[in-house]
Short mmCIF file of C-alpha atoms and ligand atoms in Angstrom, two decimals:
data_model
loop_
_atom_site.label_atom_id
_atom_site.label_comp_id
_atom_site.label_asym_id
_atom_site.label_seq_id
_atom_site.Cartn_x
_atom_site.Cartn_y
_atom_site.Cartn_z
CA MET A 553 0.00 0.00 0.00
CA SER A 554 1.19 3.49 -0.76
CA ALA A 555 0.01 6.75 0.78
CA LYS A 556 0.86 8.94 -2.23
CA LYS A 557 -1.99 11.19 -3.26
CA VAL A 558 -3.44 10.28 -6.64
CA THR A 559 -4.30 13.28 -8.79
CA LYS A 560 -4.39 11.94 -12.38
CA ILE A 561 -5.69 8.54 -13.40
CA ALA A 562 -5.20 6.40 -16.50
CA VAL A 563 -7.61 3.61 -17.47
CA LEU A 564 -6.98 0.76 -19.89
CA THR A 565 -8.48 -2.55 -20.98
CA SER A 566 -6.04 -5.43 -21.42
CA GLY A 567 -6.07 -9.12 -22.39
CA GLY A 568 -9.22 -10.66 -23.88
CA ASP A 569 -12.22 -8.39 -24.35
CA ALA A 570 -15.40 -8.94 -22.36
CA PRO A 571 -18.83 -7.35 -22.69
CA GLY A 572 -19.25 -4.78 -19.93
CA MET A 573 -15.75 -3.34 -20.19
CA ASN A 574 -17.23 -0.15 -21.61
CA ALA A 575 -19.52 0.21 -18.60
CA ALA A 576 -16.45 -0.06 -16.36
CA ILE A 577 -14.53 2.54 -18.39
CA ARG A 578 -17.54 4.85 -18.14
CA ALA A 579 -17.70 4.42 -14.36
CA VAL A 580 -13.97 5.09 -13.93
CA VAL A 581 -14.14 8.23 -16.08
CA ARG A 582 -17.29 9.64 -14.52
CA THR A 583 -16.21 8.91 -10.93
CA SER A 584 -12.88 10.63 -11.62
CA VAL A 585 -14.64 13.63 -13.15
CA HIS A 586 -16.96 13.72 -10.14
CA HIS A 587 -13.91 14.06 -7.89
CA GLY A 588 -12.28 16.69 -10.13
CA ILE A 589 -9.50 14.26 -11.12
CA ASP A 590 -8.07 14.28 -14.65
CA VAL A 591 -8.61 10.92 -16.32
CA PHE A 592 -6.83 9.51 -19.38
CA GLY A 593 -7.69 6.61 -21.64
CA VAL A 594 -4.93 4.31 -22.86
CA ALA A 595 -5.48 2.57 -26.20
CA ARG A 596 -4.79 -1.15 -26.80
CA GLY A 597 -3.81 -2.22 -23.31
CA TYR A 598 -0.21 -1.79 -22.24
CA ASN A 599 0.78 -1.21 -25.87
CA GLY A 600 -0.82 2.22 -25.73
CA MET A 601 1.21 3.09 -22.64
CA ILE A 602 4.41 2.18 -24.44
CA GLU A 603 3.45 3.77 -27.76
CA ASP A 604 2.17 6.93 -26.04
CA ASP A 605 -1.40 6.45 -27.24
CA ILE A 606 -2.85 8.19 -24.19
CA PHE A 607 -5.57 10.83 -24.29
CA GLN A 608 -7.64 12.76 -21.81
CA MET A 609 -11.22 11.65 -21.36
CA TYR A 610 -14.21 13.61 -20.22
CA SER A 611 -17.71 12.80 -19.12
CA LYS A 612 -18.92 13.07 -22.71
CA SER A 613 -16.15 10.73 -23.95
CA VAL A 614 -18.06 7.85 -22.36
CA GLY A 615 -21.58 8.85 -23.41
CA ASN A 616 -23.65 6.22 -25.21
CA ILE A 617 -21.25 3.32 -24.49
CA ILE A 618 -22.78 1.55 -21.48
CA GLN A 619 -24.80 -0.70 -23.79
CA ARG A 620 -21.98 -1.49 -26.19
CA GLY A 621 -19.92 -4.70 -26.26
CA GLY A 622 -16.17 -4.74 -26.88
CA THR A 623 -14.13 -1.86 -25.50
CA ILE A 624 -13.87 1.67 -26.86
CA LEU A 625 -10.26 1.74 -25.65
CA LYS A 626 -9.52 -1.46 -27.60
CA THR A 627 -7.49 -4.19 -25.98
CA ALA A 628 -4.33 -6.13 -26.72
CA ARG A 629 -1.70 -8.42 -25.34
CA SER A 630 1.58 -6.52 -25.14
CA ALA A 631 4.81 -8.48 -25.54
CA ALA A 632 6.84 -5.29 -24.95
CA PHE A 633 5.32 -4.80 -21.48
CA PHE A 634 6.93 -8.06 -20.32
CA GLU A 635 10.28 -6.37 -20.81
CA PRO A 636 11.72 -3.89 -18.27
CA GLU A 637 12.60 -1.49 -21.11
CA GLY A 638 8.99 -1.48 -22.31
CA ARG A 639 7.66 -0.76 -18.83
CA LYS A 640 10.21 2.05 -18.39
CA ILE A 641 8.99 3.74 -21.60
CA ALA A 642 5.40 3.26 -20.41
CA TYR A 643 6.26 4.94 -17.12
CA GLU A 644 7.94 7.90 -18.86
CA ASN A 645 4.82 8.42 -20.96
CA LEU A 646 2.61 8.49 -17.87
CA LYS A 647 5.03 10.66 -15.93
CA LYS A 648 5.19 13.41 -18.53
CA ARG A 649 1.42 13.83 -18.13
CA GLY A 650 1.57 13.65 -14.34
CA ILE A 651 -0.47 10.42 -14.26
CA ASN A 652 0.00 8.81 -10.87
CA GLY A 653 -2.71 6.16 -10.65
CA ILE A 654 -3.87 3.39 -13.00
CA VAL A 655 -7.01 1.31 -13.38
CA VAL A 656 -6.53 -1.89 -15.38
CA ILE A 657 -9.59 -3.78 -16.59
CA GLY A 658 -8.57 -7.31 -17.58
CA GLY A 659 -7.61 -10.75 -16.39
CA ASP A 660 -4.97 -12.10 -14.06
CA GLY A 661 -2.17 -11.61 -16.62
CA SER A 662 -2.99 -7.92 -16.81
CA PHE A 663 -2.92 -7.77 -13.00
CA LYS A 664 0.50 -9.42 -12.92
CA GLY A 665 1.78 -6.73 -15.27
CA ALA A 666 0.17 -4.02 -13.13
CA GLN A 667 1.66 -5.44 -9.94
CA LYS A 668 5.13 -5.50 -11.44
CA PHE A 669 4.74 -1.98 -12.81
CA SER A 670 3.51 -0.54 -9.52
CA HIS A 671 6.46 -2.04 -7.64
CA GLU A 672 9.02 -0.81 -10.15
CA PHE A 673 7.74 2.74 -10.38
CA ASP A 674 5.76 3.25 -7.18
CA ILE A 675 2.60 4.01 -9.10
CA PRO A 676 -0.60 2.60 -7.58
CA CYS A 677 -2.67 0.28 -9.75
CA ILE A 678 -6.18 -1.05 -9.27
CA GLY A 679 -7.47 -4.10 -11.11
CA ILE A 680 -11.04 -4.71 -12.25
CA PRO A 681 -11.75 -8.33 -13.24
CA GLY A 682 -12.90 -8.38 -16.86
CA THR A 683 -13.07 -11.85 -18.37
CA ILE A 684 -15.85 -14.06 -19.71
CA ASP A 685 -14.16 -17.11 -18.15
CA LYS A 686 -14.97 -16.21 -14.49
CA ASP A 687 -11.73 -17.76 -13.32
CA ILE A 688 -10.22 -15.15 -11.02
CA ALA A 689 -9.83 -15.65 -7.29
CA GLY A 690 -11.37 -12.91 -5.13
CA SER A 691 -14.65 -12.20 -6.91
CA ASP A 692 -17.94 -14.01 -7.36
CA PHE A 693 -18.38 -12.12 -10.62
CA THR A 694 -16.16 -11.08 -13.48
CA ILE A 695 -17.30 -8.60 -16.09
CA GLY A 696 -18.54 -10.36 -19.21
CA PHE A 697 -19.36 -13.79 -17.82
CA ASP A 698 -23.08 -13.20 -17.45
CA THR A 699 -23.42 -11.85 -20.99
CA ALA A 700 -21.33 -14.67 -22.46
CA VAL A 701 -23.32 -17.35 -20.68
CA ASN A 702 -26.62 -15.78 -21.77
CA THR A 703 -25.38 -15.68 -25.36
CA ALA A 704 -24.51 -19.37 -25.07
CA VAL A 705 -27.96 -20.17 -23.64
CA GLU A 706 -29.70 -18.34 -26.46
CA ALA A 707 -27.65 -20.20 -29.07
CA ILE A 708 -28.10 -23.61 -27.44
CA ASP A 709 -31.88 -23.08 -27.23
CA LYS A 710 -31.86 -22.54 -30.98
CA ILE A 711 -29.75 -25.64 -31.51
CA ARG A 712 -32.25 -27.60 -29.44
CA ASP A 713 -35.03 -26.64 -31.88
CA THR A 714 -33.18 -28.10 -34.84
CA ALA A 715 -31.99 -31.08 -32.78
CA ASP A 716 -35.62 -31.77 -31.94
CA ALA A 717 -36.78 -31.43 -35.54
CA HIS A 718 -34.26 -34.05 -36.73
CA ASP A 719 -33.96 -36.24 -33.63
CA ARG A 720 -30.30 -35.39 -33.39
CA LEU A 721 -27.65 -35.46 -30.75
CA PHE A 722 -25.74 -32.21 -30.61
CA VAL A 723 -22.36 -31.65 -29.03
CA VAL A 724 -22.02 -27.93 -28.37
CA GLU A 725 -18.65 -26.48 -27.47
CA VAL A 726 -18.63 -23.27 -25.46
CA MET A 727 -15.78 -20.98 -24.42
CA GLY A 728 -14.08 -20.63 -21.05
CA ARG A 729 -10.58 -21.86 -21.83
CA ASP A 730 -9.56 -24.06 -18.90
CA ALA A 731 -12.56 -23.00 -16.80
CA GLY A 732 -15.91 -24.75 -17.07
CA TYR A 733 -18.29 -22.08 -15.81
CA ILE A 734 -19.81 -21.10 -19.14
CA ALA A 735 -20.36 -24.79 -19.92
CA LEU A 736 -21.79 -25.58 -16.50
CA HIS A 737 -24.16 -22.61 -16.33
CA SER A 738 -25.32 -22.76 -19.95
CA GLY A 739 -25.64 -26.55 -19.81
CA ILE A 740 -27.84 -26.46 -16.71
CA ALA A 741 -29.94 -23.62 -18.09
CA THR A 742 -30.60 -25.39 -21.40
CA GLY A 743 -31.32 -28.82 -19.93
CA ALA A 744 -28.25 -30.49 -21.39
CA GLU A 745 -27.96 -34.26 -20.91
CA ASN A 746 -24.27 -34.04 -20.14
CA ILE A 747 -21.88 -31.24 -19.34
CA LEU A 748 -18.18 -31.84 -19.80
CA ILE A 749 -15.93 -29.47 -17.87
CA PRO A 750 -12.25 -29.44 -16.97
CA GLU A 751 -13.01 -29.26 -13.24
CA SER A 752 -14.57 -32.70 -13.11
CA LYS A 753 -13.62 -35.99 -14.70
CA THR A 754 -16.21 -37.37 -17.10
CA ASP A 755 -16.96 -41.08 -17.06
CA MET A 756 -17.27 -41.53 -20.82
CA GLU A 757 -18.35 -45.15 -20.57
CA ALA A 758 -21.20 -44.18 -18.25
CA MET A 759 -22.16 -41.41 -20.65
CA ILE A 760 -22.26 -43.83 -23.60
CA ALA A 761 -24.30 -46.32 -21.54
CA SER A 762 -26.81 -43.63 -20.65
CA LEU A 763 -27.07 -42.38 -24.27
CA THR A 764 -27.52 -45.98 -25.50
CA GLU A 765 -30.29 -46.51 -22.99
CA LYS A 766 -31.95 -43.27 -24.13
CA GLU A 767 -31.62 -44.37 -27.75
CA LYS A 768 -33.47 -47.58 -26.85
CA ARG A 769 -36.37 -45.71 -25.34
CA LYS A 770 -36.40 -43.32 -28.30
CA LYS A 771 -35.16 -40.26 -26.45
CA LEU A 772 -33.24 -39.05 -29.43
CA VAL A 773 -32.79 -35.36 -28.74
CA ASN A 774 -29.70 -34.97 -26.67
CA LEU A 775 -27.56 -31.96 -25.95
CA ILE A 776 -24.06 -32.35 -24.67
CA VAL A 777 -22.36 -29.12 -23.66
CA VAL A 778 -18.59 -29.23 -23.69
CA ALA A 779 -16.12 -26.67 -22.32
CA GLU A 780 -13.36 -25.93 -24.80
CA GLY A 781 -10.73 -26.85 -22.20
CA GLU A 782 -12.17 -30.18 -21.02
CA GLU A 783 -9.92 -33.21 -20.93
CA PHE A 784 -10.95 -34.75 -24.27
CA GLY A 785 -9.87 -31.64 -26.13
CA GLY A 786 -13.20 -29.99 -26.93
CA GLY A 787 -16.35 -30.48 -28.98
CA THR A 788 -14.84 -31.99 -32.12
CA GLN A 789 -13.01 -34.71 -30.21
CA VAL A 790 -16.05 -35.53 -28.08
CA GLY A 791 -18.22 -35.61 -31.23
CA ASN A 792 -15.82 -38.00 -32.99
CA PHE A 793 -15.72 -40.26 -29.95
CA LEU A 794 -19.52 -40.40 -29.77
CA LYS A 795 -19.85 -41.07 -33.50
CA GLU A 796 -17.57 -44.05 -33.10
CA LYS A 797 -19.40 -45.41 -30.06
CA LEU A 798 -22.95 -44.64 -31.21
CA PRO A 799 -22.94 -45.40 -34.96
CA ASN A 800 -26.74 -45.29 -35.22
CA ALA A 801 -27.11 -41.87 -33.71
CA ASP A 802 -27.34 -38.74 -35.85
CA ILE A 803 -24.62 -36.61 -34.25
CA ARG A 804 -23.62 -33.04 -35.01
CA VAL A 805 -20.99 -30.80 -33.47
CA CYS A 806 -21.40 -27.05 -33.10
CA ILE A 807 -18.66 -24.77 -31.81
CA LEU A 808 -20.15 -21.50 -30.62
CA GLY A 809 -16.88 -19.57 -30.68
CA HIS A 810 -16.43 -15.84 -30.59
CA ILE A 811 -20.09 -14.83 -30.61
CA GLN A 812 -19.82 -15.47 -26.86
CA ARG A 813 -17.45 -12.53 -26.48
CA GLY A 814 -19.51 -9.97 -28.33
CA GLY A 815 -22.85 -8.27 -27.97
CA SER A 816 -24.52 -5.84 -25.67
CA PRO A 817 -23.66 -6.52 -22.01
CA SER A 818 -26.38 -7.94 -19.77
CA CYS A 819 -27.92 -5.87 -17.00
CA LEU A 820 -25.82 -7.75 -14.43
CA ASP A 821 -22.58 -7.08 -16.27
CA ARG A 822 -23.42 -3.38 -16.59
CA LEU A 823 -24.20 -3.23 -12.88
CA ILE A 824 -21.07 -4.97 -11.64
CA ALA A 825 -18.89 -3.03 -14.09
CA SER A 826 -20.36 0.26 -12.88
CA ARG A 827 -19.92 -0.72 -9.25
CA MET A 828 -16.36 -1.97 -9.67
CA GLY A 829 -15.37 1.06 -11.78
CA TYR A 830 -16.68 3.44 -9.14
CA HIS A 831 -14.86 1.61 -6.34
CA ALA A 832 -11.61 1.41 -8.32
CA VAL A 833 -11.38 5.20 -8.37
CA GLU A 834 -12.44 5.47 -4.72
CA CYS A 835 -9.61 3.03 -3.87
CA LEU A 836 -7.02 5.12 -5.68
CA LEU A 837 -8.22 8.24 -3.91
CA ASN A 838 -8.50 6.81 -0.42
CA GLY A 839 -5.13 5.04 -0.45
CA THR A 840 -6.25 1.42 -0.89
CA HIS A 841 -3.67 0.63 -3.55
CA ASN A 842 -2.56 -2.33 -5.67
CA VAL A 843 -5.71 -4.36 -5.17
CA MET A 844 -8.32 -5.93 -7.39
CA VAL A 845 -11.87 -4.76 -6.77
CA GLY A 846 -14.08 -7.82 -6.54
CA ILE A 847 -17.57 -8.62 -5.30
CA VAL A 848 -18.06 -11.43 -2.79
CA ASP A 849 -21.45 -12.14 -1.19
CA ASN A 850 -22.68 -8.92 -2.77
CA LYS A 851 -20.08 -6.86 -0.92
CA ILE A 852 -17.04 -5.14 -2.38
CA LYS A 853 -13.91 -7.09 -1.58
CA TYR A 854 -10.31 -6.01 -2.19
CA THR A 855 -7.72 -8.63 -3.06
CA PRO A 856 -4.03 -7.73 -3.34
CA LEU A 857 -3.10 -7.81 -7.03
CA ASP A 858 -0.55 -10.56 -6.52
CA LYS A 859 -3.27 -12.79 -5.02
CA ALA A 860 -5.84 -12.06 -7.75
CA ILE A 861 -4.64 -14.96 -9.78
CA LYS A 862 -6.32 -17.37 -12.13
CA ALA A 863 -8.20 -19.82 -9.97
CA LYS A 864 -10.42 -22.73 -10.64
CA GLN A 865 -13.15 -22.77 -8.10
CA LYS A 866 -14.49 -26.16 -7.14
CA ILE A 867 -17.66 -26.99 -9.01
CA SER A 868 -20.10 -28.29 -6.45
CA ASP A 869 -21.12 -31.93 -6.59
CA GLU A 870 -24.66 -30.71 -5.94
CA TRP A 871 -24.87 -29.17 -9.42
CA LEU A 872 -23.43 -32.21 -11.13
CA LYS A 873 -25.97 -34.40 -9.35
CA ILE A 874 -28.83 -32.08 -10.31
CA VAL A 875 -27.75 -32.18 -13.98
CA LYS A 876 -27.84 -35.99 -13.95
CA ILE A 877 -31.26 -36.23 -12.33
CA LEU A 878 -32.97 -33.54 -14.40
CA ALA A 879 -31.65 -34.79 -17.73
CA SER A 880 -32.99 -38.32 -17.37
P1 ATP B 1284 -7.43 -12.92 -20.33
O1 ATP B 1284 -7.92 -13.58 -19.07
O2 ATP B 1284 -8.48 -12.46 -21.20
O3 ATP B 1284 -6.35 -13.71 -21.01
P2 ATP B 1284 -5.30 -11.49 -19.16
O4 ATP B 1284 -5.21 -10.15 -18.55
O5 ATP B 1284 -5.02 -12.65 -18.25
O6 ATP B 1284 -6.71 -11.59 -19.84
P3 ATP B 1284 -2.80 -11.88 -20.56
O7 ATP B 1284 -2.54 -12.03 -22.01
O8 ATP B 1284 -2.39 -12.96 -19.65
O9 ATP B 1284 -4.36 -11.57 -20.45
O10 ATP B 1284 -2.10 -10.53 -20.06
C1 ATP B 1284 -2.37 -9.29 -20.71
C2 ATP B 1284 -1.10 -8.49 -20.80
O11 ATP B 1284 -0.63 -8.18 -19.47
C3 ATP B 1284 0.06 -9.19 -21.46
O12 ATP B 1284 -0.01 -9.18 -22.87
C4 ATP B 1284 1.23 -8.36 -20.95
O13 ATP B 1284 1.32 -7.16 -21.65
C5 ATP B 1284 0.79 -8.07 -19.50
N1 ATP B 1284 1.39 -9.06 -18.60
C6 ATP B 1284 0.93 -10.27 -18.27
N2 ATP B 1284 1.76 -10.92 -17.42
C7 ATP B 1284 2.79 -10.08 -17.21
C8 ATP B 1284 4.00 -10.15 -16.46
N3 ATP B 1284 4.30 -11.22 -15.72
N4 ATP B 1284 4.84 -9.10 -16.51
C9 ATP B 1284 4.54 -8.01 -17.24
N5 ATP B 1284 3.43 -7.88 -17.97
C10 ATP B 1284 2.56 -8.89 -17.97
#
């Protein structure tokens, strides 16, 4: 923690984009303006800091963006920021404008960069968790997850219609990298027969036995939701395996892909982004530095940036049991 007074703030989005990032940018800018603090946007993550793509923002700069997906600041992964020379240039570019506080909206990688930067240059940084994967320790919510999972639900509902029309088995792959939350939530919400996630081992033989039994009693519409990072290697591999084991079944694979990242953020994502953005600026101003602003049990929780790491939370056995019973 540092007691230095923050008078000028920079905000950036870094790593993968997530719907709701714009709502967070808006909250950071408007809360800063409210306090009479100058606020600057940085384009394309840490790249913009290094390439001096930094510009002052005003209340009107963030008008009409709360409902928009993506990020008006754009985002990137910056190889140069891994290097001490890159971070030094970034610091010089902030220093010449008198910027002495940073808000980073991104994932755990972005927080690692921020942590390193703040230690090297004694500049306080606040992290806001923005990732559709919901895999960061220290927050029940991450910006973008709710929108992504709702997009997945909408798409899977549509797939169910065509699966029903043709009596087909569909394997649907959803995003989440090595986290299974999008798969678990969207699978439960769409009544999937099976949900394959990296956090829990799937008994494939039991799954085949259950699908064979369903085939016998003419339950032909089956949805299997697969997380992209599950142990078999994703939807295509699971689909191929099922085709081999169930030669009479009409099996299709659908990979939802990047549509899950885009689109207008849900109400929940707009709310948490607004709340976290507001608190990020309050933190910088009241001396709570180098933390990630999270929400736990509906209360704001601060986690030191070095502890806000990628974390797989345990998926409760209760949910897995419910899935099995309800899909019979
Ligand atoms: P997502 O969860 O969407 O991947 P992320 O923030 O974890 O988001 P990363 O690609 O891991 O995405 O990190 C974003 C950027 O943060 C990197 O491209 C790099 O510029 C910076 N960064 C990450 N780790 C470090 C580090 N150890 N040192 C310096 N900078 C880092």
